[in-house]
């Protein structure tokens, strides 16, 4: 087997753009300049009409497809992008047709300016001095990246979960700058339960003695216990009850009977602890806190008396909205709220409710019905922008 | 208004029974003697046929109804028993008719021998030396209490959630010793999601540096950060999504706009943090760990090739099973599993699925339909045991 696989974008390389000017954020906080890390796949056509912007979710980054080149193929294999199932030659978001861009959100920990970056005003890492960022701020800074790339209008802006919220906000803030808006496994705002889970995760991190009020970098520690618990909670909400039953049930961990101890008895305990441990190694706690706060704050209808219809009045894009039957974090009903608001504004919207067991994580997975509707919708976009006849 | 209220059992006083002999537990651990704290309300009739045993859930105790006498009425008012809505003169579990008993489970922290008790073998508090206890152990020790009280057969054994599991186990282990079994908002075993939530809570507690491997008593500390997070997680799972939406929605905490800070922005954050803080003050972390483990281990069908029908073959009691439409911790389907297994054994079972918004906590609340079916069923029991004609 050749590596990288032929249906992937192959080895990819992150790029960086630096913006020198001070930016004021929705929170009234500011940054004296910042940088965004991003990746691109495929080729921008001459009239720059075939570009698709991907927005990432809570723990994602700009590395959305392909592989990073490591010393060995085995190591490279592990670097696969988070939406590699969706993006590549011949895949739904076909890089033989489209020019695909994804940036690491401001406040991130994968190359864009974030809490672990050096604050030019102090010469120290920002830590808790990093301002709160919101979905609106991300859209604003992604628009700056668009300008940098010379892309006046995206063929589509697409995202799942928190990424879907960014796509939705794009359609409100820059109605002329996207032809299509793809909002997948998302919601028009968090509900009290969603906020509750976020706050438990934050409290786990912020009360970890190794958090040091957010300035743990200087003491060379990290709130790993809190991050681990936060990720374990998150993981339960990403999976469906049925999927967990199917995947783990009450299977015991490498044994035939109980030990009656606090070591893992059940497979599901091992799995969640492993997921928690792995996350600690790859993600910055302050960034995690910021991302969950951005989720909490997102509520485009807040400015229009809680009328989502009114918030979406100025929208020009056509919409693709998809939800997953077993997703209880952002259940199909939450997507239907978006669909109804769009329809009442007579916006062209295509809605798919995919029947599957995998819960919220479905948006990242290779599920036939999902791939097929995405493929069909993206082909329609390709025709519109003159890349397919 | 008179205090205590006339429809309550008034001021009540905990009692204690001490068992001197060594008891071996299901985990193969043992205790060289133990004590149980318990309360009783109402009067045991001459033929001792009107006694009802109440089994408590995760964070409950033996103080199930009435009040403890404090210096002031205001303080006494706060000591109301956890199922005071259900138990008292004229209430569904009518103390003018029944003699009601509830004990603090072995391993508890409210008067029964538990991890915070002194280990006679060391002269120190047990801490992590306290053995794992299971639902079977609780039923066994409750049977010892029954003997102590001279009660050969309970008119009913009743419980909600983890309490319902104990009631169910009673019907299996001592089929002749209960006429009726009331299993409310319960499940025949935890599923992977339930176990997952329990393990996250345990990990939050056990990784708290103040846990000191369970021996925090001697260093005069308590894993309060972990307990707080554990309780916050628990609370989200006790409430329904709809109830949280109704109760909190996205209401802001004592302000009209966001502060863009990590202090609580939303009411739901304050509520959960408050619940977490309150719990730390009243509950022992080691006991919490033990109770969640007992939940995980409970699975009567494990010994009968996962056939609940077979596990329930020997059952003699009549059953009352109730579930709540909005309970997602132990959804109605989990109760229906119990009902189906009983029915296939031709056991007399009355099943009620109560439509309400309050989630798992419903079993503790004053919900009309619930109170009415309980009232009717308990009147039937009263007639059977000759206390009503």
PDB file of C-alpha atoms in Angstrom, chain A residues 225-376:
ATOM      1  CA  UNK A 225      -6.113  15.968  36.406  1.00  0.00           C
ATOM      2  CA  UNK A 226      -8.769  18.550  35.618  1.00  0.00           C
ATOM      3  CA  UNK A 227      -8.249  18.248  31.858  1.00  0.00           C
ATOM      4  CA  UNK A 228      -8.555  14.487  32.094  1.00  0.00           C
ATOM      5  CA  UNK A 229     -11.888  14.706  33.924  1.00  0.00           C
ATOM      6  CA  UNK A 230     -13.105  17.425  31.544  1.00  0.00           C
ATOM      7  CA  UNK A 231     -12.347  15.263  28.536  1.00  0.00           C
ATOM      8  CA  UNK A 232     -13.962  12.199  30.075  1.00  0.00           C
ATOM      9  CA  UNK A 233     -17.182  14.160  30.608  1.00  0.00           C
ATOM     10  CA  UNK A 234     -16.954  15.497  27.069  1.00  0.00           C
ATOM     11  CA  UNK A 235     -16.501  12.036  25.618  1.00  0.00           C
ATOM     12  CA  UNK A 236     -19.616  10.684  27.263  1.00  0.00           C
ATOM     13  CA  UNK A 237     -21.605  13.500  25.679  1.00  0.00           C
ATOM     14  CA  UNK A 238     -20.037  12.904  22.249  1.00  0.00           C
ATOM     15  CA  UNK A 239     -21.151   9.266  22.195  1.00  0.00           C
ATOM     16  CA  UNK A 240     -24.720   8.052  22.196  1.00  0.00           C
ATOM     17  CA  UNK A 241     -26.070   5.838  24.952  1.00  0.00           C
ATOM     18  CA  UNK A 242     -26.773   3.140  22.347  1.00  0.00           C
ATOM     19  CA  UNK A 243     -23.286   3.382  20.878  1.00  0.00           C
ATOM     20  CA  UNK A 244     -21.707   3.038  24.306  1.00  0.00           C
ATOM     21  CA  UNK A 245     -23.942   0.039  24.998  1.00  0.00           C
ATOM     22  CA  UNK A 246     -22.930  -1.485  21.674  1.00  0.00           C
ATOM     23  CA  UNK A 247     -19.234  -0.663  21.954  1.00  0.00           C
ATOM     24  CA  UNK A 248     -18.665  -1.462  25.633  1.00  0.00           C
ATOM     25  CA  UNK A 249     -21.852  -2.717  27.241  1.00  0.00           C
ATOM     26  CA  UNK A 250     -20.870  -4.082  30.637  1.00  0.00           C
ATOM     27  CA  UNK A 251     -17.791  -5.872  29.283  1.00  0.00           C
ATOM     28  CA  UNK A 252     -15.084  -6.336  31.839  1.00  0.00           C
ATOM     29  CA  UNK A 253     -11.570  -5.009  31.402  1.00  0.00           C
ATOM     30  CA  UNK A 254      -9.252  -7.898  30.491  1.00  0.00           C
ATOM     31  CA  UNK A 255     -10.708 -10.248  33.095  1.00  0.00           C
ATOM     32  CA  UNK A 256     -13.600 -12.610  33.672  1.00  0.00           C
ATOM     33  CA  UNK A 257     -14.720 -11.461  37.096  1.00  0.00           C
ATOM     34  CA  UNK A 258     -14.695  -8.401  39.302  1.00  0.00           C
ATOM     35  CA  UNK A 259     -11.660  -7.438  41.361  1.00  0.00           C
ATOM     36  CA  UNK A 260     -13.790  -5.276  43.665  1.00  0.00           C
ATOM     37  CA  UNK A 261     -11.220  -2.527  43.469  1.00  0.00           C
ATOM     38  CA  UNK A 262     -11.005   0.998  42.118  1.00  0.00           C
ATOM     39  CA  UNK A 263      -8.871  -0.045  39.174  1.00  0.00           C
ATOM     40  CA  UNK A 264     -11.035  -0.190  36.035  1.00  0.00           C
ATOM     41  CA  UNK A 265     -13.512  -3.070  36.167  1.00  0.00           C
ATOM     42  CA  UNK A 266     -15.310  -2.225  32.930  1.00  0.00           C
ATOM     43  CA  UNK A 267     -13.981  -1.535  29.437  1.00  0.00           C
ATOM     44  CA  UNK A 268     -15.800   1.785  29.346  1.00  0.00           C
ATOM     45  CA  UNK A 269     -13.802   3.014  32.342  1.00  0.00           C
ATOM     46  CA  UNK A 270     -10.501   2.212  30.625  1.00  0.00           C
ATOM     47  CA  UNK A 271     -11.645   3.802  27.402  1.00  0.00           C
ATOM     48  CA  UNK A 272     -12.698   7.075  28.999  1.00  0.00           C
ATOM     49  CA  UNK A 273      -9.569   7.309  31.146  1.00  0.00           C
ATOM     50  CA  UNK A 274      -7.419   6.658  28.089  1.00  0.00           C
ATOM     51  CA  UNK A 275      -9.218   9.374  26.134  1.00  0.00           C
ATOM     52  CA  UNK A 276      -8.699  11.731  29.046  1.00  0.00           C
ATOM     53  CA  UNK A 277      -4.991  10.964  29.336  1.00  0.00           C
ATOM     54  CA  UNK A 278      -4.395  11.334  25.625  1.00  0.00           C
ATOM     55  CA  UNK A 279      -6.069  14.731  25.553  1.00  0.00           C
ATOM     56  CA  UNK A 280      -3.864  16.119  28.318  1.00  0.00           C
ATOM     57  CA  UNK A 281      -0.816  15.515  26.131  1.00  0.00           C
ATOM     58  CA  UNK A 282      -2.118  17.326  23.094  1.00  0.00           C
ATOM     59  CA  UNK A 283      -4.244  20.230  24.251  1.00  0.00           C
ATOM     60  CA  UNK A 284      -3.765  23.384  26.288  1.00  0.00           C
ATOM     61  CA  UNK A 285      -6.111  23.825  29.244  1.00  0.00           C
ATOM     62  CA  UNK A 286      -6.569  27.576  28.798  1.00  0.00           C
ATOM     63  CA  UNK A 287      -7.573  27.033  25.185  1.00  0.00           C
ATOM     64  CA  UNK A 288     -10.076  24.403  26.253  1.00  0.00           C
ATOM     65  CA  UNK A 289     -11.594  26.893  28.699  1.00  0.00           C
ATOM     66  CA  UNK A 290     -11.843  29.557  25.989  1.00  0.00           C
ATOM     67  CA  UNK A 291     -13.469  27.211  23.480  1.00  0.00           C
ATOM     68  CA  UNK A 292     -16.143  26.117  25.953  1.00  0.00           C
ATOM     69  CA  UNK A 293     -16.849  29.750  26.806  1.00  0.00           C
ATOM     70  CA  UNK A 294     -17.241  30.606  23.120  1.00  0.00           C
ATOM     71  CA  UNK A 295     -19.809  27.809  22.899  1.00  0.00           C
ATOM     72  CA  UNK A 296     -21.724  29.190  25.881  1.00  0.00           C
ATOM     73  CA  UNK A 297     -21.801  32.735  24.518  1.00  0.00           C
ATOM     74  CA  UNK A 298     -22.934  31.832  21.010  1.00  0.00           C
ATOM     75  CA  UNK A 299     -26.527  32.989  20.539  1.00  0.00           C
ATOM     76  CA  UNK A 300     -27.106  35.025  17.369  1.00  0.00           C
ATOM     77  CA  UNK A 301     -30.791  35.512  18.265  1.00  0.00           C
ATOM     78  CA  UNK A 302     -29.912  37.280  21.521  1.00  0.00           C
ATOM     79  CA  UNK A 303     -29.634  40.569  19.634  1.00  0.00           C
ATOM     80  CA  UNK A 304     -33.034  40.111  17.969  1.00  0.00           C
ATOM     81  CA  UNK A 305     -35.284  39.404  20.965  1.00  0.00           C
ATOM     82  CA  UNK A 306     -34.599  35.690  20.772  1.00  0.00           C
ATOM     83  CA  UNK A 307     -35.987  35.530  17.246  1.00  0.00           C
ATOM     84  CA  UNK A 308     -33.662  33.351  15.197  1.00  0.00           C
ATOM     85  CA  UNK A 309     -35.765  34.172  12.129  1.00  0.00           C
ATOM     86  CA  UNK A 310     -34.990  37.852  12.607  1.00  0.00           C
ATOM     87  CA  UNK A 311     -31.304  37.153  13.273  1.00  0.00           C
ATOM     88  CA  UNK A 312     -31.155  35.348   9.929  1.00  0.00           C
ATOM     89  CA  UNK A 313     -33.080  37.950   7.917  1.00  0.00           C
ATOM     90  CA  UNK A 314     -30.087  39.211   5.965  1.00  0.00           C
ATOM     91  CA  UNK A 315     -28.755  35.784   5.021  1.00  0.00           C
ATOM     92  CA  UNK A 316     -27.929  35.325   1.317  1.00  0.00           C
ATOM     93  CA  UNK A 317     -26.315  31.885   1.287  1.00  0.00           C
ATOM     94  CA  UNK A 318     -28.064  28.658   0.456  1.00  0.00           C
ATOM     95  CA  UNK A 319     -27.969  26.233   3.378  1.00  0.00           C
ATOM     96  CA  UNK A 320     -27.158  22.610   3.960  1.00  0.00           C
ATOM     97  CA  UNK A 321     -28.111  21.517   7.484  1.00  0.00           C
ATOM     98  CA  UNK A 322     -27.537  17.994   8.788  1.00  0.00           C
ATOM     99  CA  UNK A 323     -28.155  16.312  12.127  1.00  0.00           C
ATOM    100  CA  UNK A 324     -27.758  12.795  13.513  1.00  0.00           C
ATOM    101  CA  UNK A 325     -30.564  10.815  15.137  1.00  0.00           C
ATOM    102  CA  UNK A 326     -28.455   9.612  18.067  1.00  0.00           C
ATOM    103  CA  UNK A 327     -26.800  12.966  18.831  1.00  0.00           C
ATOM    104  CA  UNK A 328     -28.035  14.051  22.266  1.00  0.00           C
ATOM    105  CA  UNK A 329     -25.486  16.836  22.703  1.00  0.00           C
ATOM    106  CA  UNK A 330     -26.995  18.751  19.777  1.00  0.00           C
ATOM    107  CA  UNK A 331     -30.103  16.742  19.012  1.00  0.00           C
ATOM    108  CA  UNK A 332     -31.840  16.927  15.600  1.00  0.00           C
ATOM    109  CA  UNK A 333     -34.445  19.261  17.097  1.00  0.00           C
ATOM    110  CA  UNK A 334     -31.721  21.878  17.526  1.00  0.00           C
ATOM    111  CA  UNK A 335     -30.903  21.690  13.825  1.00  0.00           C
ATOM    112  CA  UNK A 336     -34.590  21.863  12.966  1.00  0.00           C
ATOM    113  CA  UNK A 337     -34.771  25.172  14.831  1.00  0.00           C
ATOM    114  CA  UNK A 338     -32.205  26.543  12.396  1.00  0.00           C
ATOM    115  CA  UNK A 339     -34.030  25.030   9.422  1.00  0.00           C
ATOM    116  CA  UNK A 340     -37.385  26.488  10.456  1.00  0.00           C
ATOM    117  CA  UNK A 341     -35.899  29.958  10.960  1.00  0.00           C
ATOM    118  CA  UNK A 342     -34.280  29.800   7.523  1.00  0.00           C
ATOM    119  CA  UNK A 343     -37.418  28.507   5.842  1.00  0.00           C
ATOM    120  CA  UNK A 344     -39.537  31.232   7.383  1.00  0.00           C
ATOM    121  CA  UNK A 345     -37.109  33.660   5.716  1.00  0.00           C
ATOM    122  CA  UNK A 346     -37.573  31.758   2.441  1.00  0.00           C
ATOM    123  CA  UNK A 347     -33.911  30.799   2.381  1.00  0.00           C
ATOM    124  CA  UNK A 348     -33.075  27.805   0.218  1.00  0.00           C
ATOM    125  CA  UNK A 349     -32.222  25.068   2.720  1.00  0.00           C
ATOM    126  CA  UNK A 350     -31.533  21.384   2.320  1.00  0.00           C
ATOM    127  CA  UNK A 351     -31.955  19.424   5.565  1.00  0.00           C
ATOM    128  CA  UNK A 352     -30.829  15.869   6.268  1.00  0.00           C
ATOM    129  CA  UNK A 353     -31.449  13.935   9.434  1.00  0.00           C
ATOM    130  CA  UNK A 354     -29.062  10.995   9.331  1.00  0.00           C
ATOM    131  CA  UNK A 355     -30.159   7.838  11.140  1.00  0.00           C
ATOM    132  CA  UNK A 356     -27.158   6.357  12.960  1.00  0.00           C
ATOM    133  CA  UNK A 357     -25.959   5.189  16.362  1.00  0.00           C
ATOM    134  CA  UNK A 358     -22.733   7.111  16.790  1.00  0.00           C
ATOM    135  CA  UNK A 359     -23.999  10.205  18.598  1.00  0.00           C
ATOM    136  CA  UNK A 360     -22.535  13.676  18.254  1.00  0.00           C
ATOM    137  CA  UNK A 361     -19.246  12.308  16.934  1.00  0.00           C
ATOM    138  CA  UNK A 362     -21.101  11.131  13.811  1.00  0.00           C
ATOM    139  CA  UNK A 363     -20.203  14.340  12.003  1.00  0.00           C
ATOM    140  CA  UNK A 364     -16.585  13.191  11.941  1.00  0.00           C
ATOM    141  CA  UNK A 365     -17.312   9.644  10.785  1.00  0.00           C
ATOM    142  CA  UNK A 366     -17.616   7.818   7.507  1.00  0.00           C
ATOM    143  CA  UNK A 367     -21.367   7.132   7.509  1.00  0.00           C
ATOM    144  CA  UNK A 368     -22.753   6.212   4.097  1.00  0.00           C
ATOM    145  CA  UNK A 369     -25.947   8.297   4.099  1.00  0.00           C
ATOM    146  CA  UNK A 370     -24.041  11.283   5.428  1.00  0.00           C
ATOM    147  CA  UNK A 371     -21.224  10.966   2.882  1.00  0.00           C
ATOM    148  CA  UNK A 372     -23.774  10.593   0.083  1.00  0.00           C
ATOM    149  CA  UNK A 373     -25.798  13.703   0.910  1.00  0.00           C
ATOM    150  CA  UNK A 374     -22.612  15.706   1.411  1.00  0.00           C
ATOM    151  CA  UNK A 375     -21.228  14.430  -1.897  1.00  0.00           C
ATOM    152  CA  UNK A 376     -24.404  15.374  -3.761  1.00  0.00           C
TER     153      UNK A 376
END
